[in-house]
PDB file of C-alpha atoms in Angstrom:
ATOM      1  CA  UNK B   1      71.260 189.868  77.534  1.00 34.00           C
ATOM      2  CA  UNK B   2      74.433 187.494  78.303  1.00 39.00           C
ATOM      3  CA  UNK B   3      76.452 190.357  76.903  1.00 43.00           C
ATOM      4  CA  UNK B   4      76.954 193.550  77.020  1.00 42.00           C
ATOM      5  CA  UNK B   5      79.322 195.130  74.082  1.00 44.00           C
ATOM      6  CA  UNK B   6      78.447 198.932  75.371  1.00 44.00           C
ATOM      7  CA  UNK B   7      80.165 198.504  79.052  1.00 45.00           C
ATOM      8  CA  UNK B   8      84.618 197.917  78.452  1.00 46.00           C
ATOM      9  CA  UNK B   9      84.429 196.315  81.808  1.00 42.00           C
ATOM     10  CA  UNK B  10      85.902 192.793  82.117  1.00 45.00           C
ATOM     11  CA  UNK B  11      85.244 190.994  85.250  1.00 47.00           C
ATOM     12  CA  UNK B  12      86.115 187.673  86.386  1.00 47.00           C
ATOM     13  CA  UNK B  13      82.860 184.605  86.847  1.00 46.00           C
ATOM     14  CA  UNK B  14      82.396 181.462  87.553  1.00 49.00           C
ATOM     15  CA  UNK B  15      81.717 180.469  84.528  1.00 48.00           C
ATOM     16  CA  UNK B  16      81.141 176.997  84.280  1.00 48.00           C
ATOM     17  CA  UNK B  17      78.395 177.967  86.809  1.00 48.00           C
ATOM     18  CA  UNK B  18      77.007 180.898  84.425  1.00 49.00           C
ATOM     19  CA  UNK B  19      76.554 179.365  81.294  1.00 48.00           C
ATOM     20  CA  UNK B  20      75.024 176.000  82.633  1.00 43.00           C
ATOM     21  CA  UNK B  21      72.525 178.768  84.063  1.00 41.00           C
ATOM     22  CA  UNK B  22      72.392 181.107  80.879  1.00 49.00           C
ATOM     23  CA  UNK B  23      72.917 178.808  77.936  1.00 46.00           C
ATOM     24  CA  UNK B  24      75.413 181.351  77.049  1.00 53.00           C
ATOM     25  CA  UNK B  25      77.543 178.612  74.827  1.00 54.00           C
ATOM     26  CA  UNK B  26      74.471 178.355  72.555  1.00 55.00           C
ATOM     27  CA  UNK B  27      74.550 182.590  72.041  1.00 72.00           C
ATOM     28  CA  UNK B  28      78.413 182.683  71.749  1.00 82.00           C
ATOM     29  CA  UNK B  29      79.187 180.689  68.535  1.00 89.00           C
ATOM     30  CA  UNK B  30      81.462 180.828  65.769  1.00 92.00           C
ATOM     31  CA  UNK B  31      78.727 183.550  64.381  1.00 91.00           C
ATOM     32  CA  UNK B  32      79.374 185.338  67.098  1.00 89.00           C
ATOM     33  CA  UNK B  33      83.266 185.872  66.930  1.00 93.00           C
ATOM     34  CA  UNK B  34      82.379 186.407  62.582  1.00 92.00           C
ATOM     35  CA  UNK B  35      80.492 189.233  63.392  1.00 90.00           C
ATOM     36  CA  UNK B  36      83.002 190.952  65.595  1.00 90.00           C
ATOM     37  CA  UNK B  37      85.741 190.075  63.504  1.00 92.00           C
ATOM     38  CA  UNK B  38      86.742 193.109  61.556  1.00 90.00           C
ATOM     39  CA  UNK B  39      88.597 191.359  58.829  1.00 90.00           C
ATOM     40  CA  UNK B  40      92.000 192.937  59.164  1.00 91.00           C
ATOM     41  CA  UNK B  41      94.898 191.061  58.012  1.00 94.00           C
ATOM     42  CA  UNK B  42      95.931 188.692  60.562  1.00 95.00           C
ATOM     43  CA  UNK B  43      93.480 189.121  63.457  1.00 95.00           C
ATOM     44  CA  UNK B  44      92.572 185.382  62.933  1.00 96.00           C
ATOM     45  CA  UNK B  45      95.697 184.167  63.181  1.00 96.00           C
ATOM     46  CA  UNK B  46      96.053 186.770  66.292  1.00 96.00           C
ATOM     47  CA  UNK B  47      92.912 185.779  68.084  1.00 96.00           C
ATOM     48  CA  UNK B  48      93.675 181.933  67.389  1.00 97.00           C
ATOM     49  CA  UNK B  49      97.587 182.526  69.411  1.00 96.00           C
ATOM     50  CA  UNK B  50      95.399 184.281  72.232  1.00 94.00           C
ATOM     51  CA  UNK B  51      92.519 181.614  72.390  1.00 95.00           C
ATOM     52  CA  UNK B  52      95.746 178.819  72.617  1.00 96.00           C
ATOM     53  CA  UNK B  53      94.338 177.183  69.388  1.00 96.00           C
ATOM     54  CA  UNK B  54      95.588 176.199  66.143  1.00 97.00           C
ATOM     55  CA  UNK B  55      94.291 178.203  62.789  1.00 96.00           C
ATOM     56  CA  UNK B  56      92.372 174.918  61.634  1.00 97.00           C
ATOM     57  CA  UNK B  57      90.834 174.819  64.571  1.00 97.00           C
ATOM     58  CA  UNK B  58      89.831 178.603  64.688  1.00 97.00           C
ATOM     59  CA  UNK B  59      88.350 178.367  60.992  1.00 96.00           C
ATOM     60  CA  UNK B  60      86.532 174.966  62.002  1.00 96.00           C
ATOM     61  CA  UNK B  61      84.793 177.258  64.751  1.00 95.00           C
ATOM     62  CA  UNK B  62      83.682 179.919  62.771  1.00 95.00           C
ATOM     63  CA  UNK B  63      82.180 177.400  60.356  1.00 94.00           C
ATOM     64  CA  UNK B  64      80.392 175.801  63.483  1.00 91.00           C
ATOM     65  CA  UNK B  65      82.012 172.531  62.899  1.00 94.00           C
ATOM     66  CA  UNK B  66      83.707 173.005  66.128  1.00 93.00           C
ATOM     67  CA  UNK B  67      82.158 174.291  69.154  1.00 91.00           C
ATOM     68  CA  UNK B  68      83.704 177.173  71.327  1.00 91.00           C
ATOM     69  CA  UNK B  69      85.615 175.287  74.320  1.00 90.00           C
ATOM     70  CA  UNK B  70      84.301 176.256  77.907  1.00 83.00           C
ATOM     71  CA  UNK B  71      88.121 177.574  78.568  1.00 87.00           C
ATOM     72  CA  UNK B  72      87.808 180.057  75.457  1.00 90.00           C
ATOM     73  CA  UNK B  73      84.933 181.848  76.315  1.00 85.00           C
ATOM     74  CA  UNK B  74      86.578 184.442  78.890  1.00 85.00           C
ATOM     75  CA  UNK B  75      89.606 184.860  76.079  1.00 89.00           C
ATOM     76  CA  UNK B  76      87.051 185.449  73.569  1.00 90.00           C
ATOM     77  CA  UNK B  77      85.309 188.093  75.794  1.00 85.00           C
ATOM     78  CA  UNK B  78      88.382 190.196  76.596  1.00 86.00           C
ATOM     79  CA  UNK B  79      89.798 189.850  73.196  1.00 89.00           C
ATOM     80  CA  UNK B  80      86.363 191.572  71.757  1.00 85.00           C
ATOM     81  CA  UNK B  81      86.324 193.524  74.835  1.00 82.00           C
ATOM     82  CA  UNK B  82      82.885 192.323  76.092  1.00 78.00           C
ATOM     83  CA  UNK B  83      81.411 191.593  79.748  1.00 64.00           C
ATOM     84  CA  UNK B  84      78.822 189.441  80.954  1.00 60.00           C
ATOM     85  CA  UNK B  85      76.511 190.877  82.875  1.00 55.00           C
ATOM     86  CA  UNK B  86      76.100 189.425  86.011  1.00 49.00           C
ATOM     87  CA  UNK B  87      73.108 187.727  86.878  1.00 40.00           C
ATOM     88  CA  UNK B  88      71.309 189.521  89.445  1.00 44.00           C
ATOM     89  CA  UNK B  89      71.737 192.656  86.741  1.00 44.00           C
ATOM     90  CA  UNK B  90      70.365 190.944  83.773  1.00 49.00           C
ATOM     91  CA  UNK B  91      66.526 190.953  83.138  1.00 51.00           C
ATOM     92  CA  UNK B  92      64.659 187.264  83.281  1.00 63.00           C
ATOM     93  CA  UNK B  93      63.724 184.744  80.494  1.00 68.00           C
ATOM     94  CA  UNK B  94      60.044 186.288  80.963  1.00 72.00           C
ATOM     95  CA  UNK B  95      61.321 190.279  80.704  1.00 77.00           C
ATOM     96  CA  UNK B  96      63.379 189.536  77.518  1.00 76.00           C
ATOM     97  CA  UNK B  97      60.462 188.146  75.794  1.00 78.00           C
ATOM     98  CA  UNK B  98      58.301 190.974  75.758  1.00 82.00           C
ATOM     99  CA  UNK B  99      60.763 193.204  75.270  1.00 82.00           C
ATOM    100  CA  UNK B 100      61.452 191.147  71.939  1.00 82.00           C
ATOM    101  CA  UNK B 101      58.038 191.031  71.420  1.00 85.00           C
ATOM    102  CA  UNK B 102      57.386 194.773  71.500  1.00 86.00           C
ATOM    103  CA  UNK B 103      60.086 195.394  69.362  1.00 86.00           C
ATOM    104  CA  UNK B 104      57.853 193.728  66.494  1.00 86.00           C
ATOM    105  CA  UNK B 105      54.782 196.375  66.976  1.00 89.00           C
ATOM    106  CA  UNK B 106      54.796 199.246  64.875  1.00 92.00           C
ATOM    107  CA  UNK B 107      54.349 202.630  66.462  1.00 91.00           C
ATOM    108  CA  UNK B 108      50.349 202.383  67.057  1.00 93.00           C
ATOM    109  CA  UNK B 109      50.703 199.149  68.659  1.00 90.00           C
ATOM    110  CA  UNK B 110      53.828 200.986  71.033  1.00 90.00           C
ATOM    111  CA  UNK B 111      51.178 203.098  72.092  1.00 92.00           C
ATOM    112  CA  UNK B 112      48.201 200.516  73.296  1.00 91.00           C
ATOM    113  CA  UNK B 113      51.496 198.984  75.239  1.00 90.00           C
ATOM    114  CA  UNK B 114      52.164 201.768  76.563  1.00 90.00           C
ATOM    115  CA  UNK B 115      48.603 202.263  77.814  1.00 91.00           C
ATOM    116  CA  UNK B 116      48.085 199.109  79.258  1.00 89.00           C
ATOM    117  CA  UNK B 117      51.147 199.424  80.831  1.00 88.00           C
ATOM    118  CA  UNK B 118      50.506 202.558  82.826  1.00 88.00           C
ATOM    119  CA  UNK B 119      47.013 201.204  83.711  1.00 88.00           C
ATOM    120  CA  UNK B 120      49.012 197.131  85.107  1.00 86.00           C
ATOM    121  CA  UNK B 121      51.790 199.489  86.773  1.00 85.00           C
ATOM    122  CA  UNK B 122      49.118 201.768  88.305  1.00 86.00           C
ATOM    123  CA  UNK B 123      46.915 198.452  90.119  1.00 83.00           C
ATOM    124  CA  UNK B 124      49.017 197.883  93.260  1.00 82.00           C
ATOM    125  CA  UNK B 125      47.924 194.093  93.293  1.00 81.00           C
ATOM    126  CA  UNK B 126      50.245 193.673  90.242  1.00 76.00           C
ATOM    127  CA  UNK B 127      53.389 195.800  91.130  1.00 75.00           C
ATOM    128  CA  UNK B 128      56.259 193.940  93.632  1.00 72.00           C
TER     129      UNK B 128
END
Protein backbone atom coordinates (compact mmCIF):
# COMPACT_ATOMS: atom_id res chain seq x y z
CA UNK A 1 0.00 0.00 0.00
CA UNK A 2 1.09 3.79 -0.85
CA UNK A 3 -0.18 4.55 2.62
CA UNK A 4 -0.08 3.66 5.73
CA UNK A 5 -2.83 5.40 8.21
CA UNK A 6 -1.70 2.91 11.27
CA UNK A 7 2.13 4.32 11.53
CA UNK A 8 1.94 8.64 12.87
CA UNK A 9 5.29 8.84 11.27
CA UNK A 10 5.80 11.62 8.68
CA UNK A 11 8.90 11.50 6.71
CA UNK A 12 10.17 13.57 4.03
CA UNK A 13 10.41 11.86 -0.12
CA UNK A 14 11.13 12.69 -3.18
CA UNK A 15 8.08 12.76 -4.31
CA UNK A 16 7.85 13.71 -7.70
CA UNK A 17 10.10 10.59 -8.01
CA UNK A 18 7.55 8.33 -5.88
CA UNK A 19 4.42 8.84 -7.41
CA UNK A 20 5.69 8.74 -11.13
CA UNK A 21 6.84 5.19 -9.68
CA UNK A 22 3.61 4.38 -7.55
CA UNK A 23 0.77 6.08 -9.37
CA UNK A 24 0.05 7.35 -6.00
CA UNK A 25 -1.92 10.62 -7.56
CA UNK A 26 -4.44 8.15 -9.03
CA UNK A 27 -5.03 6.50 -5.14
CA UNK A 28 -4.98 9.98 -3.44
CA UNK A 29 -8.08 11.80 -4.86
CA UNK A 30 -10.63 14.04 -3.74
CA UNK A 31 -12.31 10.56 -2.38
CA UNK A 32 -9.59 10.15 -0.53
CA UNK A 33 -9.42 13.47 1.58
CA UNK A 34 -13.84 12.83 1.78
CA UNK A 35 -13.25 9.87 3.54
CA UNK A 36 -10.87 11.23 6.11
CA UNK A 37 -12.70 14.26 6.49
CA UNK A 38 -14.61 14.07 9.70
CA UNK A 39 -17.12 16.72 8.94
CA UNK A 40 -16.52 19.11 11.79
CA UNK A 41 -17.37 22.62 11.31
CA UNK A 42 -14.70 24.31 9.54
CA UNK A 43 -12.04 21.66 8.85
CA UNK A 44 -12.57 22.44 5.09
CA UNK A 45 -12.02 25.76 5.28
CA UNK A 46 -8.94 24.72 7.74
CA UNK A 47 -7.41 22.13 5.49
CA UNK A 48 -7.96 24.48 2.33
CA UNK A 49 -5.61 27.60 4.46
CA UNK A 50 -3.03 24.64 5.09
CA UNK A 51 -3.08 23.13 1.46
CA UNK A 52 -2.51 27.19 0.27
CA UNK A 53 -5.82 26.89 -1.75
CA UNK A 54 -8.92 28.72 -2.06
CA UNK A 55 -12.41 27.01 -0.72
CA UNK A 56 -13.67 26.74 -4.48
CA UNK A 57 -10.88 25.13 -5.27
CA UNK A 58 -10.93 22.64 -2.25
CA UNK A 59 -14.73 21.72 -3.01
CA UNK A 60 -13.82 21.41 -6.88
CA UNK A 61 -11.28 18.63 -5.57
CA UNK A 62 -13.40 16.69 -3.58
CA UNK A 63 -15.89 16.60 -6.45
CA UNK A 64 -12.91 15.37 -8.71
CA UNK A 65 -13.28 18.25 -10.99
CA UNK A 66 -9.92 19.30 -9.92
CA UNK A 67 -7.07 17.10 -9.45
CA UNK A 68 -4.83 17.10 -6.23
CA UNK A 69 -1.64 19.35 -7.20
CA UNK A 70 1.80 17.44 -6.94
CA UNK A 71 2.77 20.29 -4.16
CA UNK A 72 -0.41 19.24 -1.97
CA UNK A 73 0.16 15.82 -1.56
CA UNK A 74 2.81 16.00 1.43
CA UNK A 75 0.27 18.81 3.13
CA UNK A 76 -2.46 16.48 2.65
CA UNK A 77 -0.45 13.60 4.28
CA UNK A 78 0.57 15.43 7.46
CA UNK A 79 -2.68 17.16 7.80
CA UNK A 80 -4.45 13.46 7.96
CA UNK A 81 -1.43 12.34 9.66
CA UNK A 82 -0.46 9.62 7.11
CA UNK A 83 3.07 8.27 5.76
CA UNK A 84 4.08 6.71 2.70
CA UNK A 85 5.76 3.86 3.01
CA UNK A 86 8.88 3.81 1.46
CA UNK A 87 9.51 1.74 -1.35
CA UNK A 88 11.87 -0.87 -0.52
CA UNK A 89 9.16 -1.55 2.56
CA UNK A 90 6.11 -1.81 0.49
CA UNK A 91 5.14 -5.23 -1.09
CA UNK A 92 5.19 -5.39 -5.23
CA UNK A 93 2.38 -4.94 -7.86
CA UNK A 94 2.49 -8.96 -8.00
CA UNK A 95 2.27 -9.44 -3.83
CA UNK A 96 -0.71 -6.99 -3.59
CA UNK A 97 -2.65 -8.89 -6.04
CA UNK A 98 -2.94 -12.03 -4.37
CA UNK A 99 -3.25 -10.68 -1.30
CA UNK A 100 -6.46 -8.91 -2.82
CA UNK A 101 -7.28 -11.90 -4.34
CA UNK A 102 -7.33 -14.06 -1.21
CA UNK A 103 -9.24 -11.69 0.52
CA UNK A 104 -12.26 -12.76 -1.88
CA UNK A 105 -12.10 -16.68 -0.76
CA UNK A 106 -14.25 -17.68 1.89
CA UNK A 107 -12.78 -19.64 4.75
CA UNK A 108 -12.53 -23.20 2.85
CA UNK A 109 -10.84 -21.68 0.03
CA UNK A 110 -8.24 -19.83 2.95
CA UNK A 111 -7.46 -23.20 3.75
CA UNK A 112 -6.47 -24.92 0.14
CA UNK A 113 -4.22 -21.48 0.08
CA UNK A 114 -2.89 -22.15 2.87
CA UNK A 115 -1.97 -25.69 1.81
CA UNK A 116 -0.52 -24.97 -1.30
CA UNK A 117 1.31 -22.47 0.23
CA UNK A 118 3.18 -24.53 2.78
CA UNK A 119 3.78 -27.21 0.07
CA UNK A 120 5.43 -23.83 -2.82
CA UNK A 121 7.29 -22.44 0.45
CA UNK A 122 8.53 -25.95 1.37
CA UNK A 123 10.21 -26.72 -2.59
CA UNK A 124 13.53 -24.86 -2.29
CA UNK A 125 13.54 -24.27 -6.19
CA UNK A 126 10.72 -21.72 -5.55
CA UNK A 127 11.84 -19.84 -2.32
CA UNK A 128 14.62 -16.70 -2.86
Amino acid sequence: MIVNEHNCDFRAYDLPAFFARNCAMDRIDGQWIQDRLTGERGERTRLANHLGISLDKLSKTLKGERRIQENEFPLLLKWFNVRLENDKAAPDQDLQEILREARELNEEGRQVLREHLRLILGAPEYRR
